[in-house]
């Protein structure tokens, strides 16, 4: 395995909710003298151990856990930039004491931002809240079309990369411009040039095939650098079987007092609002699964609504089912993020070999499939040996850990259809599409093209007029 020079080794435990990530992290920390760094955005908040699925204290086996349960509800929600800045310092401290940093959590966006270094925005500016940024640069709160118009004026190349409706990416490009005072595409180009100069290294993929030795291709993801020397353990589980497990877990959470936690959150929310404190329920602890889903029955009861015993129980049952559905959906979103985002970033860095899949589908086989296999993999990683890859996950790895080519993204606009196409293949195929042909027929003024002459109808030849039979 190729090892980045002078970079701390870290273990990353990733996977969908309910796959046992925290349990594995503790087992590895016990065995390899490690400390755990939380990578779950909601578990950073204090309290609510059930709603946020914090590992109970006895199960932590006295292993130090960092960035866990320390943010108060009424604090400004942490941004990814603030998390990364804090996590970098913690990992440095853990490594300096000869311990092994183990990052675990389900907010893969946070963990990926920690793993990959891409200095596009000044660090201090990255820690500003959205409200701070919009106060300083009001355009960031403007309609998306206004932001895109500004981006096209200052950096046409960057604007051409984004779909006109992709507000998040357009806004981020403007953030780069406002905070750095520089053209975003220039920054990307400089980083690609810098990284290409040092990226001509020989690396093999997970099946031992040699990958190309040249620099990264022309993509901003390729401009990212691995901040650490990572081994990423993906607790992979069949989503259909996982769904059954997640339903059972929600039932267990209800029995453990989830509804009581929701009531305490609602009470805290009412106290803040009655004090004139505005609460953004679209971020922070307020987006925890179960809060809004189970809130309806609590509100009805607190208002003294007379639905009868059966009516209130039915409302509560509906909330439980909605919580289960939201949990299953979240697991699938996490799964998609790893496949489409994290794997893509590893591929761009020629580092797919650093991802190892562990079969977490069957809990009855946990020790053999997960804990024992992970121990062998981590031992080899820490010794600098080749990573052992068993046959149990070979079929899944051959399907998932396969380098994919990303299409060249550039926005192209069809005025006739009022439609934006993002890839060359889409643009080439568009003229033959039904939508485009239909739009052409509508746009053509056939009376002007074929006017009546002397009161006689013009005879249309085959192919000269729209087919209106």
mmCIF file of C-alpha atoms in Angstrom, residues 2-217:
data_model
loop_
_atom_site.group_PDB
_atom_site.id
_atom_site.type_symbol
_atom_site.label_atom_id
_atom_site.label_comp_id
_atom_site.label_asym_id
_atom_site.label_seq_id
_atom_site.Cartn_x
_atom_site.Cartn_y
_atom_site.Cartn_z
ATOM 1 C CA UNK A 2 1.265 3.455 -0.888
ATOM 2 C CA UNK A 3 1.684 5.589 2.246
ATOM 3 C CA UNK A 4 1.466 9.399 2.175
ATOM 4 C CA UNK A 5 4.669 10.745 3.670
ATOM 5 C CA UNK A 6 4.626 12.287 7.158
ATOM 6 C CA UNK A 7 0.885 11.992 7.598
ATOM 7 C CA UNK A 8 -0.799 10.487 10.674
ATOM 8 C CA UNK A 9 -2.480 7.144 10.199
ATOM 9 C CA UNK A 10 -6.195 7.180 10.954
ATOM 10 C CA UNK A 11 -8.942 4.584 10.884
ATOM 11 C CA UNK A 12 -12.309 5.654 9.508
ATOM 12 C CA UNK A 13 -15.420 3.590 10.256
ATOM 13 C CA UNK A 14 -18.191 4.477 7.806
ATOM 14 C CA UNK A 15 -21.565 3.026 6.921
ATOM 15 C CA UNK A 16 -25.302 3.501 7.171
ATOM 16 C CA UNK A 17 -27.092 3.992 10.462
ATOM 17 C CA UNK A 18 -27.737 0.786 12.367
ATOM 18 C CA UNK A 19 -24.743 -1.136 11.012
ATOM 19 C CA UNK A 20 -22.751 -1.097 14.277
ATOM 20 C CA UNK A 21 -20.109 1.516 13.501
ATOM 21 C CA UNK A 22 -19.678 2.679 17.108
ATOM 22 C CA UNK A 23 -19.409 -0.877 18.375
ATOM 23 C CA UNK A 24 -16.622 -1.655 15.916
ATOM 24 C CA UNK A 25 -14.795 1.588 16.690
ATOM 25 C CA UNK A 26 -14.693 0.747 20.400
ATOM 26 C CA UNK A 27 -13.436 -2.788 19.702
ATOM 27 C CA UNK A 28 -10.631 -1.430 17.507
ATOM 28 C CA UNK A 29 -9.736 1.289 20.022
ATOM 29 C CA UNK A 30 -9.416 -1.324 22.775
ATOM 30 C CA UNK A 31 -7.181 -3.532 20.665
ATOM 31 C CA UNK A 32 -4.969 -0.899 19.046
ATOM 32 C CA UNK A 33 -4.641 1.755 21.767
ATOM 33 C CA UNK A 34 -6.957 4.174 20.036
ATOM 34 C CA UNK A 35 -9.183 7.115 20.812
ATOM 35 C CA UNK A 36 -12.442 7.851 19.051
ATOM 36 C CA UNK A 37 -13.388 11.032 17.209
ATOM 37 C CA UNK A 38 -17.106 11.486 16.618
ATOM 38 C CA UNK A 39 -18.097 12.070 12.985
ATOM 39 C CA UNK A 40 -21.853 12.394 13.505
ATOM 40 C CA UNK A 41 -23.191 15.949 13.364
ATOM 41 C CA UNK A 42 -26.141 15.319 15.707
ATOM 42 C CA UNK A 43 -24.183 13.340 18.296
ATOM 43 C CA UNK A 44 -22.150 16.477 18.979
ATOM 44 C CA UNK A 45 -25.159 17.894 20.853
ATOM 45 C CA UNK A 46 -25.547 17.233 24.554
ATOM 46 C CA UNK A 47 -28.368 15.106 25.865
ATOM 47 C CA UNK A 48 -30.879 13.188 23.738
ATOM 48 C CA UNK A 49 -28.932 9.896 23.818
ATOM 49 C CA UNK A 50 -31.858 7.981 22.337
ATOM 50 C CA UNK A 51 -32.806 10.363 19.525
ATOM 51 C CA UNK A 52 -29.178 10.750 18.409
ATOM 52 C CA UNK A 53 -28.242 7.086 18.996
ATOM 53 C CA UNK A 54 -25.257 7.820 21.210
ATOM 54 C CA UNK A 55 -23.404 4.751 22.422
ATOM 55 C CA UNK A 56 -24.256 4.224 26.126
ATOM 56 C CA UNK A 57 -21.411 4.980 28.558
ATOM 57 C CA UNK A 58 -20.884 1.337 29.647
ATOM 58 C CA UNK A 59 -20.486 0.320 25.989
ATOM 59 C CA UNK A 60 -17.731 2.893 25.459
ATOM 60 C CA UNK A 61 -15.403 0.759 27.631
ATOM 61 C CA UNK A 62 -13.677 3.878 29.069
ATOM 62 C CA UNK A 63 -12.325 4.730 25.603
ATOM 63 C CA UNK A 64 -11.970 8.530 25.193
ATOM 64 C CA UNK A 65 -14.607 9.915 22.809
ATOM 65 C CA UNK A 66 -13.990 13.380 21.343
ATOM 66 C CA UNK A 67 -16.523 15.904 19.970
ATOM 67 C CA UNK A 68 -19.370 13.899 21.475
ATOM 68 C CA UNK A 69 -22.281 15.424 23.401
ATOM 69 C CA UNK A 70 -20.779 18.828 24.112
ATOM 70 C CA UNK A 71 -22.757 21.394 22.060
ATOM 71 C CA UNK A 72 -25.713 22.991 23.850
ATOM 72 C CA UNK A 73 -29.059 23.135 22.073
ATOM 73 C CA UNK A 74 -29.196 26.897 22.060
ATOM 74 C CA UNK A 75 -25.702 27.319 20.591
ATOM 75 C CA UNK A 76 -25.194 28.246 16.965
ATOM 76 C CA UNK A 77 -25.177 24.966 14.988
ATOM 77 C CA UNK A 78 -21.703 23.810 14.076
ATOM 78 C CA UNK A 79 -20.679 24.097 10.438
ATOM 79 C CA UNK A 80 -18.533 21.555 8.627
ATOM 80 C CA UNK A 81 -15.674 24.058 8.620
ATOM 81 C CA UNK A 82 -15.829 24.467 12.383
ATOM 82 C CA UNK A 83 -15.948 20.699 12.816
ATOM 83 C CA UNK A 84 -12.933 20.129 10.557
ATOM 84 C CA UNK A 85 -10.875 22.779 12.354
ATOM 85 C CA UNK A 86 -11.601 21.205 15.749
ATOM 86 C CA UNK A 87 -11.081 17.647 14.510
ATOM 87 C CA UNK A 88 -7.672 18.456 12.985
ATOM 88 C CA UNK A 89 -6.415 19.663 16.358
ATOM 89 C CA UNK A 90 -7.799 16.616 18.159
ATOM 90 C CA UNK A 91 -6.252 14.151 15.710
ATOM 91 C CA UNK A 92 -2.911 15.930 16.037
ATOM 92 C CA UNK A 93 -3.126 15.604 19.819
ATOM 93 C CA UNK A 94 -4.136 11.920 19.730
ATOM 94 C CA UNK A 95 -1.305 11.036 17.355
ATOM 95 C CA UNK A 96 1.245 13.034 19.378
ATOM 96 C CA UNK A 97 0.495 10.830 22.375
ATOM 97 C CA UNK A 98 1.150 7.665 20.387
ATOM 98 C CA UNK A 99 -2.536 6.762 20.155
ATOM 99 C CA UNK A 100 -4.473 5.707 17.054
ATOM 100 C CA UNK A 101 -7.188 8.175 15.926
ATOM 101 C CA UNK A 102 -10.402 6.372 14.965
ATOM 102 C CA UNK A 103 -13.051 8.489 13.224
ATOM 103 C CA UNK A 104 -16.577 7.095 13.330
ATOM 104 C CA UNK A 105 -19.974 8.486 12.427
ATOM 105 C CA UNK A 106 -22.742 8.721 9.918
ATOM 106 C CA UNK A 107 -22.304 12.299 8.688
ATOM 107 C CA UNK A 108 -20.048 11.297 5.823
ATOM 108 C CA UNK A 109 -19.939 14.845 4.466
ATOM 109 C CA UNK A 110 -18.151 15.922 7.643
ATOM 110 C CA UNK A 111 -15.768 12.975 7.623
ATOM 111 C CA UNK A 112 -14.959 13.360 3.932
ATOM 112 C CA UNK A 113 -14.250 17.061 4.440
ATOM 113 C CA UNK A 114 -11.853 16.067 7.209
ATOM 114 C CA UNK A 115 -10.060 13.440 5.125
ATOM 115 C CA UNK A 116 -9.573 15.527 1.986
ATOM 116 C CA UNK A 117 -7.795 18.849 2.001
ATOM 117 C CA UNK A 118 -8.996 21.433 -0.480
ATOM 118 C CA UNK A 119 -8.165 25.002 0.548
ATOM 119 C CA UNK A 120 -10.586 26.952 -1.611
ATOM 120 C CA UNK A 121 -11.868 29.301 1.070
ATOM 121 C CA UNK A 122 -10.014 31.068 3.854
ATOM 122 C CA UNK A 123 -10.271 29.016 7.031
ATOM 123 C CA UNK A 124 -11.729 31.795 9.169
ATOM 124 C CA UNK A 125 -14.392 32.613 6.583
ATOM 125 C CA UNK A 126 -15.354 28.952 6.383
ATOM 126 C CA UNK A 127 -16.359 29.058 10.051
ATOM 127 C CA UNK A 128 -18.840 31.879 9.543
ATOM 128 C CA UNK A 129 -22.528 31.041 9.760
ATOM 129 C CA UNK A 130 -24.764 31.415 6.718
ATOM 130 C CA UNK A 131 -26.404 34.389 8.431
ATOM 131 C CA UNK A 132 -23.017 36.063 8.941
ATOM 132 C CA UNK A 133 -22.105 35.581 5.299
ATOM 133 C CA UNK A 134 -25.445 36.851 4.025
ATOM 134 C CA UNK A 135 -25.194 39.902 6.278
ATOM 135 C CA UNK A 136 -21.778 40.686 4.855
ATOM 136 C CA UNK A 137 -22.607 39.734 1.250
ATOM 137 C CA UNK A 138 -26.394 40.101 0.701
ATOM 138 C CA UNK A 139 -26.161 38.536 -2.746
ATOM 139 C CA UNK A 140 -25.730 35.135 -1.065
ATOM 140 C CA UNK A 141 -29.347 35.411 0.108
ATOM 141 C CA UNK A 142 -30.635 36.516 -3.309
ATOM 142 C CA UNK A 143 -32.566 34.300 -5.748
ATOM 143 C CA UNK A 144 -30.453 31.690 -7.485
ATOM 144 C CA UNK A 145 -30.784 33.371 -10.887
ATOM 145 C CA UNK A 146 -29.295 36.591 -9.468
ATOM 146 C CA UNK A 147 -26.362 34.729 -7.963
ATOM 147 C CA UNK A 148 -25.754 32.902 -11.250
ATOM 148 C CA UNK A 149 -25.838 36.183 -13.167
ATOM 149 C CA UNK A 150 -23.124 37.564 -10.873
ATOM 150 C CA UNK A 151 -21.033 34.407 -11.192
ATOM 151 C CA UNK A 152 -21.289 34.542 -14.986
ATOM 152 C CA UNK A 153 -20.067 38.148 -14.881
ATOM 153 C CA UNK A 154 -17.005 37.453 -12.727
ATOM 154 C CA UNK A 155 -16.131 33.898 -13.794
ATOM 155 C CA UNK A 156 -17.873 32.482 -16.892
ATOM 156 C CA UNK A 157 -15.840 29.258 -16.735
ATOM 157 C CA UNK A 158 -16.988 28.513 -13.201
ATOM 158 C CA UNK A 159 -20.608 29.437 -13.984
ATOM 159 C CA UNK A 160 -20.629 27.043 -16.938
ATOM 160 C CA UNK A 161 -19.908 24.141 -14.588
ATOM 161 C CA UNK A 162 -23.162 24.404 -12.663
ATOM 162 C CA UNK A 163 -26.775 23.806 -13.546
ATOM 163 C CA UNK A 164 -28.784 27.067 -13.249
ATOM 164 C CA UNK A 165 -30.883 25.522 -10.474
ATOM 165 C CA UNK A 166 -27.950 24.187 -8.425
ATOM 166 C CA UNK A 167 -28.104 26.888 -5.762
ATOM 167 C CA UNK A 168 -25.667 25.235 -3.363
ATOM 168 C CA UNK A 169 -22.778 25.048 -5.830
ATOM 169 C CA UNK A 170 -23.424 28.481 -7.314
ATOM 170 C CA UNK A 171 -23.526 29.989 -3.827
ATOM 171 C CA UNK A 172 -20.331 28.212 -2.808
ATOM 172 C CA UNK A 173 -18.495 29.553 -5.860
ATOM 173 C CA UNK A 174 -19.529 33.078 -4.884
ATOM 174 C CA UNK A 175 -18.383 32.425 -1.307
ATOM 175 C CA UNK A 176 -14.961 31.522 -2.682
ATOM 176 C CA UNK A 177 -14.888 34.749 -4.682
ATOM 177 C CA UNK A 178 -16.077 36.997 -1.849
ATOM 178 C CA UNK A 179 -13.858 35.506 0.867
ATOM 179 C CA UNK A 180 -10.688 35.138 -1.200
ATOM 180 C CA UNK A 181 -11.099 38.077 -3.576
ATOM 181 C CA UNK A 182 -10.007 35.789 -6.396
ATOM 182 C CA UNK A 183 -11.640 34.099 -9.384
ATOM 183 C CA UNK A 184 -12.702 30.565 -8.336
ATOM 184 C CA UNK A 185 -11.589 28.904 -11.583
ATOM 185 C CA UNK A 186 -8.110 30.407 -11.118
ATOM 186 C CA UNK A 187 -7.865 28.857 -7.652
ATOM 187 C CA UNK A 188 -8.964 25.455 -8.958
ATOM 188 C CA UNK A 189 -6.409 25.651 -11.777
ATOM 189 C CA UNK A 190 -3.575 26.506 -9.401
ATOM 190 C CA UNK A 191 -4.446 23.638 -7.098
ATOM 191 C CA UNK A 192 -4.626 21.178 -9.983
ATOM 192 C CA UNK A 193 -1.243 22.344 -11.235
ATOM 193 C CA UNK A 194 0.270 22.134 -7.750
ATOM 194 C CA UNK A 195 -1.088 18.670 -7.046
ATOM 195 C CA UNK A 196 -0.309 17.324 -10.502
ATOM 196 C CA UNK A 197 3.356 18.140 -9.924
ATOM 197 C CA UNK A 198 3.489 15.755 -6.991
ATOM 198 C CA UNK A 199 0.929 13.126 -7.899
ATOM 199 C CA UNK A 200 2.888 11.018 -10.392
ATOM 200 C CA UNK A 201 3.026 8.023 -8.079
ATOM 201 C CA UNK A 202 2.457 4.359 -8.758
ATOM 202 C CA UNK A 203 -0.586 2.986 -6.982
ATOM 203 C CA UNK A 204 -2.507 -0.247 -7.462
ATOM 204 C CA UNK A 205 -6.240 -0.594 -7.050
ATOM 205 C CA UNK A 206 -8.023 -3.043 -4.754
ATOM 206 C CA UNK A 207 -7.543 -5.910 -7.214
ATOM 207 C CA UNK A 208 -3.827 -5.311 -7.644
ATOM 208 C CA UNK A 209 -4.133 -3.672 -11.063
ATOM 209 C CA UNK A 210 -1.753 -0.794 -11.629
ATOM 210 C CA UNK A 211 -3.434 2.543 -12.130
ATOM 211 C CA UNK A 212 -2.045 5.317 -14.302
ATOM 212 C CA UNK A 213 1.050 7.144 -13.089
ATOM 213 C CA UNK A 214 0.243 10.575 -14.444
ATOM 214 C CA UNK A 215 -1.278 13.571 -12.725
ATOM 215 C CA UNK A 216 -4.922 13.938 -11.880
ATOM 216 C CA UNK A 217 -7.383 14.715 -14.632
#
